[in-house]
PDB file of C-alpha atoms and ligand atoms in Angstrom:
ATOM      1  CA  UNK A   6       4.632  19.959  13.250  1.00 84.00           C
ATOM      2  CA  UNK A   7       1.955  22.439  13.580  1.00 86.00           C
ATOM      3  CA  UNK A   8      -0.903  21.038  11.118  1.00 95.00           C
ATOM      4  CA  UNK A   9      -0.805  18.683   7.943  1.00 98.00           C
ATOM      5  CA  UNK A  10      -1.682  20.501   5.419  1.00 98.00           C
ATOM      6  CA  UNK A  11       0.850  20.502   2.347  1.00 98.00           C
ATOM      7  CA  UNK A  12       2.534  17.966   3.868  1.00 98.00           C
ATOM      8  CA  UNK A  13       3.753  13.995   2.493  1.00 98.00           C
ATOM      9  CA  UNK A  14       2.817  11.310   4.984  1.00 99.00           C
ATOM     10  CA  UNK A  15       4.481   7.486   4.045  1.00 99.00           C
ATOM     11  CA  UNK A  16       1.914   4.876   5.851  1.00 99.00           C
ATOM     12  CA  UNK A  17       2.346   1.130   5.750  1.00 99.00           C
ATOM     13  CA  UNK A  18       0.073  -1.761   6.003  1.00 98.00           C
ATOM     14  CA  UNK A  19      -2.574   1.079   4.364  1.00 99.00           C
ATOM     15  CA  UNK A  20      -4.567  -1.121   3.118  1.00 99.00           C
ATOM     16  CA  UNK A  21      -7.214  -1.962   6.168  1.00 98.00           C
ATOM     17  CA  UNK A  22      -7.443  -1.083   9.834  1.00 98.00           C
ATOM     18  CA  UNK A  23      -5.525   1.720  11.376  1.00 98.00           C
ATOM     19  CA  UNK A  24      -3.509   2.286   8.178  1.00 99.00           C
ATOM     20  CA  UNK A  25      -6.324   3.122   5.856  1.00 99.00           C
ATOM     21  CA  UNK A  26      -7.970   5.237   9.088  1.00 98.00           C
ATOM     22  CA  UNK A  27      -4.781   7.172   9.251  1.00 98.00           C
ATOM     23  CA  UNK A  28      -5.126   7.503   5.414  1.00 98.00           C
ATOM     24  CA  UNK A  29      -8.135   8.646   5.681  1.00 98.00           C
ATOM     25  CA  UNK A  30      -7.926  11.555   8.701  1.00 98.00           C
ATOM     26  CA  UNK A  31      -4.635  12.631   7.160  1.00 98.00           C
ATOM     27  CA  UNK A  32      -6.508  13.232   3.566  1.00 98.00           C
ATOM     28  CA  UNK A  33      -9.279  15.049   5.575  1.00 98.00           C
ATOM     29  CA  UNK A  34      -6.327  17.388   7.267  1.00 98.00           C
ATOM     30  CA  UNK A  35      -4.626  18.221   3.358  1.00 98.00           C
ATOM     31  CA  UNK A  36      -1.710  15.589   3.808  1.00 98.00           C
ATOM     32  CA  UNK A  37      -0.434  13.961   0.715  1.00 98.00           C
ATOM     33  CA  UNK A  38       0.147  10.346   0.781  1.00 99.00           C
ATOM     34  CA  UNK A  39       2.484   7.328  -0.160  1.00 99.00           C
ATOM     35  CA  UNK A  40       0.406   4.173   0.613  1.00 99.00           C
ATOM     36  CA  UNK A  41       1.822   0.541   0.554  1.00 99.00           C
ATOM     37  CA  UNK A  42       0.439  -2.563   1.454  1.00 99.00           C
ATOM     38  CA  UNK A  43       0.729  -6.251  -0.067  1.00 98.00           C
ATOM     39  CA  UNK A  44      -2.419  -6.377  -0.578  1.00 98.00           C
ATOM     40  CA  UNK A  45      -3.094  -4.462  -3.759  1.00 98.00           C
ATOM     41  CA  UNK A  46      -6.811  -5.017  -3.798  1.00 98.00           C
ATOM     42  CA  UNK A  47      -7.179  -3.156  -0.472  1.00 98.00           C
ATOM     43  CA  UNK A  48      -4.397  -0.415  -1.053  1.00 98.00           C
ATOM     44  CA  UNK A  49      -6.291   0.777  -3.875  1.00 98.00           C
ATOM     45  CA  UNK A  50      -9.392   1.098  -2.067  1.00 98.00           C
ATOM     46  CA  UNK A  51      -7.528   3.193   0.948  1.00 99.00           C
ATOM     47  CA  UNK A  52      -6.576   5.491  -2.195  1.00 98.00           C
ATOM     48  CA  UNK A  53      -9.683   6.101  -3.891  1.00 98.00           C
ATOM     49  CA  UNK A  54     -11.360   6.550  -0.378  1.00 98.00           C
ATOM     50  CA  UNK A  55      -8.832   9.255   0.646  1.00 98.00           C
ATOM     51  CA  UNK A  56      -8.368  10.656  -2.762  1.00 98.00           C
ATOM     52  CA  UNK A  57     -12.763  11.207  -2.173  1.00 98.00           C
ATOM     53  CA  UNK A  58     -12.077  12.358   1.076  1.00 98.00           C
ATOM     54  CA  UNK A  59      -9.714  15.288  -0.630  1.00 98.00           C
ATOM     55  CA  UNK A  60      -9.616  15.623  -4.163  1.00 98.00           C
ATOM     56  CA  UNK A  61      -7.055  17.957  -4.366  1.00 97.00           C
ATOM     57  CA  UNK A  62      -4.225  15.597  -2.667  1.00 98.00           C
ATOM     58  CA  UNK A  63      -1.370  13.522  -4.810  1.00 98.00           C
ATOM     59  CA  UNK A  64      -2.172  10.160  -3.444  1.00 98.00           C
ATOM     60  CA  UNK A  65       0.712   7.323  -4.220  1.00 98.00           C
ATOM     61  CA  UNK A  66       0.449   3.552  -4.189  1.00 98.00           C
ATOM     62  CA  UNK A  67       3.255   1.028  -4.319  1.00 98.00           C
ATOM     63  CA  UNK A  68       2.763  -2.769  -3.064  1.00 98.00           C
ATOM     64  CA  UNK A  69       5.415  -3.349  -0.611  1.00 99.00           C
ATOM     65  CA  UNK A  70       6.243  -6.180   1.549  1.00 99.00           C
ATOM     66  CA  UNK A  71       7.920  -4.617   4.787  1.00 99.00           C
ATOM     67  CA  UNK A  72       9.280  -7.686   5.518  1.00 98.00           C
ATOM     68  CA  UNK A  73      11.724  -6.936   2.029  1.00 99.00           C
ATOM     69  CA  UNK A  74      14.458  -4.965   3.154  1.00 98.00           C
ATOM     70  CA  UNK A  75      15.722  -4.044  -0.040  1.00 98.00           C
ATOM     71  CA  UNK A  76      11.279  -2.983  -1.420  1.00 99.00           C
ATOM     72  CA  UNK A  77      11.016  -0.719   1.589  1.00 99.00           C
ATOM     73  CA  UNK A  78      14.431   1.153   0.720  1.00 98.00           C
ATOM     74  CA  UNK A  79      12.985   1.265  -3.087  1.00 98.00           C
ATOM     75  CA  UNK A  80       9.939   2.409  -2.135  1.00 99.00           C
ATOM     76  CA  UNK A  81      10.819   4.580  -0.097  1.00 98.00           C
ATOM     77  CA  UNK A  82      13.006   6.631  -3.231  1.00 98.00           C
ATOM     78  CA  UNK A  83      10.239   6.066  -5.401  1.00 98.00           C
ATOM     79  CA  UNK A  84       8.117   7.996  -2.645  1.00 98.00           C
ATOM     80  CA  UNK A  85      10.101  10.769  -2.172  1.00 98.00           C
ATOM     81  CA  UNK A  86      10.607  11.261  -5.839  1.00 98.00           C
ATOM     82  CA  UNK A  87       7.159  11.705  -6.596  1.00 98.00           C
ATOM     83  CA  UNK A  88       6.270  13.617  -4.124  1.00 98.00           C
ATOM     84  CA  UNK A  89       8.980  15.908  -3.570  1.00 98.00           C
ATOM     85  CA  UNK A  90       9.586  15.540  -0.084  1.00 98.00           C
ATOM     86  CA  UNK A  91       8.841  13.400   2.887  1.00 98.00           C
ATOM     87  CA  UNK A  92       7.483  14.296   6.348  1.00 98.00           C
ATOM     88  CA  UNK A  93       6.414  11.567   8.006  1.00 98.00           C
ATOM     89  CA  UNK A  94       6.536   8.234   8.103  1.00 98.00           C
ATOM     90  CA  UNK A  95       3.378   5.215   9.473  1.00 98.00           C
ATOM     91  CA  UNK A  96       5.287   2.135  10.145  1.00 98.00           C
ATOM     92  CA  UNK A  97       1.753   0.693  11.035  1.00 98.00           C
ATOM     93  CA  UNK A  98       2.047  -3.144   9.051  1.00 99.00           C
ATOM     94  CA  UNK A  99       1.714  -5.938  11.470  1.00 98.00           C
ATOM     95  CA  UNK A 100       0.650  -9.392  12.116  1.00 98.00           C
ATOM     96  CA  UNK A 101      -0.607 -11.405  15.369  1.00 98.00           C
ATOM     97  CA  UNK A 102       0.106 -14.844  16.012  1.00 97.00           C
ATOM     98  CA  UNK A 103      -1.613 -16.450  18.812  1.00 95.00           C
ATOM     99  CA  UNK A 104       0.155 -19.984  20.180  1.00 94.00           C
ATOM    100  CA  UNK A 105       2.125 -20.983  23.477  1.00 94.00           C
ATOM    101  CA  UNK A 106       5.998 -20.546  23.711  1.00 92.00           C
ATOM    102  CA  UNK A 107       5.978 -23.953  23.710  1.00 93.00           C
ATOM    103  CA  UNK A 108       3.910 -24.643  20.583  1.00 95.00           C
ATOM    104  CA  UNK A 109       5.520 -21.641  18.683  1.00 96.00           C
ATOM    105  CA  UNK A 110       7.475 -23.180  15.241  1.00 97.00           C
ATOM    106  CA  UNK A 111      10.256 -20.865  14.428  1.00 97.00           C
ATOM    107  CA  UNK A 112       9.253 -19.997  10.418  1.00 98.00           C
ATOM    108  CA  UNK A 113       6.149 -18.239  12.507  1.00 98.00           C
ATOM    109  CA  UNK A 114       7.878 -16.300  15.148  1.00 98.00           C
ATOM    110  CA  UNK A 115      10.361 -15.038  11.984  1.00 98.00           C
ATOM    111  CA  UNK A 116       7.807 -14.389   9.768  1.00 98.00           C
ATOM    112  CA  UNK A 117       5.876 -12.338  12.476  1.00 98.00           C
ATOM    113  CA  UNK A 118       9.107 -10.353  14.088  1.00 98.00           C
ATOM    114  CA  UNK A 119      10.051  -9.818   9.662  1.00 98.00           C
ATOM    115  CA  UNK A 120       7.246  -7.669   9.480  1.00 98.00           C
ATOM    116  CA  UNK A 121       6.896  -6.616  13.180  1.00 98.00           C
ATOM    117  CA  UNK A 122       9.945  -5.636  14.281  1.00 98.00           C
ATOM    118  CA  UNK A 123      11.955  -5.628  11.341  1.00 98.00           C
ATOM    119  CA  UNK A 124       9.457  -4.035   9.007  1.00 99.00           C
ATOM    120  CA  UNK A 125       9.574  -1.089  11.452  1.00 98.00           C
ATOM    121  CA  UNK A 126      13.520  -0.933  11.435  1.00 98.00           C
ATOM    122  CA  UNK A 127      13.356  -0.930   7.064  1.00 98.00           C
ATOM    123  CA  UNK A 128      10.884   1.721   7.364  1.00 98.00           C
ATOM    124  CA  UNK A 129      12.387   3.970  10.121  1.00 98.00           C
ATOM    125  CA  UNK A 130      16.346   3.637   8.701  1.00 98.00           C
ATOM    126  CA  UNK A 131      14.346   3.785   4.776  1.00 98.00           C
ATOM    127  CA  UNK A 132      13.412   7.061   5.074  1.00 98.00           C
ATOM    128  CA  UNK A 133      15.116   8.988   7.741  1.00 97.00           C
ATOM    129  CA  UNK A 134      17.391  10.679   4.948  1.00 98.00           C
ATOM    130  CA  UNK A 135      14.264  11.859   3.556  1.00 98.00           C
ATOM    131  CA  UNK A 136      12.819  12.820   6.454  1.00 98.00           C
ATOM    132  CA  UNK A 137      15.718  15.108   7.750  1.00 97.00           C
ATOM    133  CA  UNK A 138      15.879  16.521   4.089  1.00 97.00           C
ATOM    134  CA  UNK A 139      12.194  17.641   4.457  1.00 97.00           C
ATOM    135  CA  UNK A 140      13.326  20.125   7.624  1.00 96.00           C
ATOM    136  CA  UNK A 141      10.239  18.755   9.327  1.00 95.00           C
ATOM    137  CA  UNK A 142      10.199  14.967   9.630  1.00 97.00           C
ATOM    138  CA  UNK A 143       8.765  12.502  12.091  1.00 97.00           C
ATOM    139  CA  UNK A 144       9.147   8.680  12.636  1.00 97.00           C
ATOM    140  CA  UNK A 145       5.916   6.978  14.152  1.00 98.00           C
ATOM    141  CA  UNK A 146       6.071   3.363  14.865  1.00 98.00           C
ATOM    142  CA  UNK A 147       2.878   1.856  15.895  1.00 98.00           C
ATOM    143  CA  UNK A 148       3.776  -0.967  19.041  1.00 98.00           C
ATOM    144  CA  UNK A 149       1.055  -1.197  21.143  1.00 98.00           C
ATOM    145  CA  UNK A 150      -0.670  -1.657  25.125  1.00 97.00           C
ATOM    146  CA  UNK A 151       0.921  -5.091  24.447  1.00 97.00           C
ATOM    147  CA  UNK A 152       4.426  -3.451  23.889  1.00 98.00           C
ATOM    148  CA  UNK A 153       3.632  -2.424  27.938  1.00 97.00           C
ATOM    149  CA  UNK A 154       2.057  -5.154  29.412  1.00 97.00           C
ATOM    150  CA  UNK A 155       2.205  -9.027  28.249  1.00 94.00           C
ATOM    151  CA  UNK A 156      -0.974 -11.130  27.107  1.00 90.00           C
ATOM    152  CA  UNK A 157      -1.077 -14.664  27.557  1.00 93.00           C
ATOM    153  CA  UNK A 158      -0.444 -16.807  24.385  1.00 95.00           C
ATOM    154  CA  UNK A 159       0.728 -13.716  22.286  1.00 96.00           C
ATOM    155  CA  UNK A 160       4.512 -13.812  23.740  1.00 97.00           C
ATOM    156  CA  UNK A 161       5.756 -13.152  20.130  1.00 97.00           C
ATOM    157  CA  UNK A 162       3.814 -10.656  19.355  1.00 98.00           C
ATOM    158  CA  UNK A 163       4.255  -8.854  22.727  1.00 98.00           C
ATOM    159  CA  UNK A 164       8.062  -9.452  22.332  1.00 98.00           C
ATOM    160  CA  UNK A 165       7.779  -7.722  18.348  1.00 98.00           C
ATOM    161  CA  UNK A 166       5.548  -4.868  20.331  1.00 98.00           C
ATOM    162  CA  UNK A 167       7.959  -4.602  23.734  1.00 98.00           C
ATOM    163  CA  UNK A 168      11.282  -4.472  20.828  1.00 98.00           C
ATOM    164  CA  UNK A 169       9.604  -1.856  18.514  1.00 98.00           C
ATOM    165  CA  UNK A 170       8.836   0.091  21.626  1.00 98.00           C
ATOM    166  CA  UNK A 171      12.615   0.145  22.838  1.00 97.00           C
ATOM    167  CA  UNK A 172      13.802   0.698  19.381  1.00 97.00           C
ATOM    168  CA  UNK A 173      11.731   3.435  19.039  1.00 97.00           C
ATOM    169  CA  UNK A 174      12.181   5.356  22.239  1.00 95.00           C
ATOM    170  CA  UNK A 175      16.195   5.176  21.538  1.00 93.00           C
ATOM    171  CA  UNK A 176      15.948   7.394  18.939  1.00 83.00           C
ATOM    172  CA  UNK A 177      14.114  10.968  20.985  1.00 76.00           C
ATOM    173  CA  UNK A 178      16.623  13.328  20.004  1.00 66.00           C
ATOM    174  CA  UNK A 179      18.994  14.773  23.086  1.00 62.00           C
ATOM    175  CA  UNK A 180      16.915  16.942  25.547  1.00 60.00           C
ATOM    176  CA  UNK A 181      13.662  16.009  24.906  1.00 59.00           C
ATOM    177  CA  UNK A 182      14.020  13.016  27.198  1.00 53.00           C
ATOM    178  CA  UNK A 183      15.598  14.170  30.499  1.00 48.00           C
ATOM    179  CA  UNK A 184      19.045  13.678  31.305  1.00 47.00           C
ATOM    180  CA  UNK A 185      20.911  10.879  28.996  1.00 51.00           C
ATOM    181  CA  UNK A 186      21.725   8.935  31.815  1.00 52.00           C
ATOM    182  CA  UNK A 187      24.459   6.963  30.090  1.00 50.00           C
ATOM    183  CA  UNK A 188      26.476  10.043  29.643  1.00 46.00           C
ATOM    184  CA  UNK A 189      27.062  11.158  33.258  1.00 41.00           C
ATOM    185  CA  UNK A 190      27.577   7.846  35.390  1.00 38.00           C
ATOM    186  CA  UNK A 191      29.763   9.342  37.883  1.00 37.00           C
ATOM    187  CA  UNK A 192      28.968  12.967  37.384  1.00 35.00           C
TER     188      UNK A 192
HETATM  189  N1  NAD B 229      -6.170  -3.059  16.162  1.00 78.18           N
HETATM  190  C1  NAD B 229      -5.702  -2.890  17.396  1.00 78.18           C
HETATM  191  O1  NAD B 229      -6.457  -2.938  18.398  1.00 78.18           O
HETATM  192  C2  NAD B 229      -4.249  -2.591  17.617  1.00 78.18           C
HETATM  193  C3  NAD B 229      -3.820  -2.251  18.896  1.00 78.18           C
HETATM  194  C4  NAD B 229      -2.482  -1.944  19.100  1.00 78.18           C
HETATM  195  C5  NAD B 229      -1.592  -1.985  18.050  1.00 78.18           C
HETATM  196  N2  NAD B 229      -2.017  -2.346  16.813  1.00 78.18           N
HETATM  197  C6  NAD B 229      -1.040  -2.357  15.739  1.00 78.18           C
HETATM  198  O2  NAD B 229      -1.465  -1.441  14.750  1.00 78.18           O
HETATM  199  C7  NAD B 229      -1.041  -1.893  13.463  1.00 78.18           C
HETATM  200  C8  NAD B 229      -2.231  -1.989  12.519  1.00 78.18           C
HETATM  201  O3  NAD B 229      -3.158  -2.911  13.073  1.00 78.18           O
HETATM  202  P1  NAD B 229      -4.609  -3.119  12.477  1.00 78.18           P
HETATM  203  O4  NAD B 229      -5.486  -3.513  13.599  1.00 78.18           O
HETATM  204  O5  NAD B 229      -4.983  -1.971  11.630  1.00 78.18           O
HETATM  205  O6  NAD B 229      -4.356  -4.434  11.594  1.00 78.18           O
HETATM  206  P2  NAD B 229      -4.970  -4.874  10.194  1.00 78.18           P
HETATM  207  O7  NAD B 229      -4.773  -6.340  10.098  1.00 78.18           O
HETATM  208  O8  NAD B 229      -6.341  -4.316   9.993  1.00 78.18           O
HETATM  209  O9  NAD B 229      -4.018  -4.114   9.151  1.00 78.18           O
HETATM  210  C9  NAD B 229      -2.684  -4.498   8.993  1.00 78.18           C
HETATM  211  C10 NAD B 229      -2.285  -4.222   7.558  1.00 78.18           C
HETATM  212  O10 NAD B 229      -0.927  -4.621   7.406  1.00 78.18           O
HETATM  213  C11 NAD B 229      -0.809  -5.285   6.164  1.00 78.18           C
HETATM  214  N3  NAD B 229       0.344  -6.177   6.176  1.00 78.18           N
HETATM  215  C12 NAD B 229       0.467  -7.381   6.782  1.00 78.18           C
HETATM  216  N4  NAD B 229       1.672  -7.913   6.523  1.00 78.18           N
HETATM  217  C13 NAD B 229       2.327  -7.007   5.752  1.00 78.18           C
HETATM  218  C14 NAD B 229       3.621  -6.980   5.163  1.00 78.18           C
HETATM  219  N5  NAD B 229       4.489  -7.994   5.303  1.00 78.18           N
HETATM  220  N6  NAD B 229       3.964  -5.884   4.440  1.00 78.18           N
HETATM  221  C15 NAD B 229       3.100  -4.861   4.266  1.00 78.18           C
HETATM  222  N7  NAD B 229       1.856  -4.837   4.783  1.00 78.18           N
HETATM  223  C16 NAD B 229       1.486  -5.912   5.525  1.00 78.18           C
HETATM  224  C17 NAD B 229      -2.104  -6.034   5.966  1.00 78.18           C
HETATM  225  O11 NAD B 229      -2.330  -6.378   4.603  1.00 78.18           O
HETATM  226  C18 NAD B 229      -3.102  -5.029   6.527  1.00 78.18           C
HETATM  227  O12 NAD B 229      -3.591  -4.157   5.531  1.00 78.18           O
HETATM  228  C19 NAD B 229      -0.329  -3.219  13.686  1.00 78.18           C
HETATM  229  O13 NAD B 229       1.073  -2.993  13.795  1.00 78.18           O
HETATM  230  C20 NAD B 229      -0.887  -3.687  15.017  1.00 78.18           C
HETATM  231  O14 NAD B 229      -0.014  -4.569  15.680  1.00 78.18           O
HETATM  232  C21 NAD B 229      -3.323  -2.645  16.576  1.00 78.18           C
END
C-alpha cells in the first residue's frame, strides 16, 4: 500500500491510546474509518476528533466487545457495508494485568487472553474476506516489546503478547519470509 488516501481502515480499542492516535494520523493521511471500542463515551470522541482532523472522511462507530466472537464478525459486515470496502484492519484492544503466576485467578488470565489473544484472532479471521475482496488488504496486530522479551509479574500478558506475535507472523504470505522451512526437510 502506497499511501492512505481513499482508503477504509477498521481499528479496535479506538477509543483512547494508540487506537484513537492511529485514528487520528490515518484521518490526517485521507483514510476512512470504522472505529469500535466498548467504551462508547470515548469512541465518540476518537470520531469527532478525526472527523475535525478531516472533514471530508466517512467516519463509522460501532461498540464492540472483541472479546464477542460472534460482535466482531457483525461488525465487521456492518463495516464493510457502509463503507464499501475494507483495507485494513487495527486489532489494537488490549488489557494488562499485573500479578504473580502464582497469585493469577483463572477468570483474569481468560478475561485478559479473550480480548488479547482472542480478540486479535475474531478480528484477523472477521475480516480477512473483506480484506482480500478490497485487492489491497492488510492485517496489523498490535503485540508488543513484551511479545519479545518477558517482564516480571506480567507473565499473562507477555504470554497474550508472545501468542499474538506467533499467530501473526504465521500468516506472511509465501516468499516474503525466506524459505518455508517446513516444506523442504530433507531437500
Ligand atoms: N502503551 C504502550 O506502551 C504499549 C506498548 C506495546 C503494546 N501496546 C498495546 O497496544 C494496544 C493499545 O494500548 P494502549 O496503550 O493504547 O491502551 P489503552 O488502554 O489506552 O487503550 C486500549 C483500548 O482498548 C479498549 N478495550 C479494552 N477492552 C476491550 C474489549 N474487550 N473490546 C474492545 N475494546 C476494548 C479500551 O476501552 C481502550 O480504549 C494494546 O493491545 C496494548 O497491549 C501498548
Amino acid at each position: 500500500m502506497k499511501n492512505f488516501n481513499d482508503k477504509v481502515a477498521a481499528i479496535t480499542g479506538a477509543a483512547s491510546g494508540i487506537g484513537r492516535a492511529l485514528a487520528l494520523e490515518l484521518a490526517g493521511r485521507g483514510c476512512h474509518l470504522a472505529l469500535s471500542d466498548i467504551d462508547p463515551v470515548g469512541l465518540a470522541a476518537s470520531a469527532v476528533l478525526a472527523q475535525q482532523r478531516n472533514p471530508g472522511l466517512r467516519i463509522s462507530t460501532a461498540q464492540v466487545d472483541t472479546a464477542d466472537r460472534a460482535a466482531v464478525y457483525a461488525w465487521a459486515d456492518q463495516a464493510a457495508a457502509a463503507h464499501g470496502q475494507i483495507h485494513l484492519i487495527f486489532n489494537n484492544a488490549g488489557v494488562a494485568l499485573s500479578t504473580t503466576l502464582e497469585h493469577v485467578k483463572r477468570e483474569d488470565f481468560e478475561w485478559l487472553m479473550s480480548i488479547n489473544f482472542w480478540g486479535v484472532v475474531w478480528g484477523t479471521q472477521a475480516f480477512l474476506p473483506h480484506l482480500r475482496a478490497s485487492g489491497d488488504g492488510h492485517v496489523i496486530n498490535l503485540s508488543s516489546l513484551f511479545g519479545l522479551m518477558s517482564l516480571p509479574l506480567n507473565g499473562c500478558y507477555n504470554a497474550s503478547k508472545f501468542a499474538v506475535r506467533g499467530y501473526t507472523e504465521a500468516d506472511r504470505p509465501p516468499g516474503q519470509d525466506g524459505p518455508q522451512r517446513g516444506a523442504d526437510h530433507g531437500a
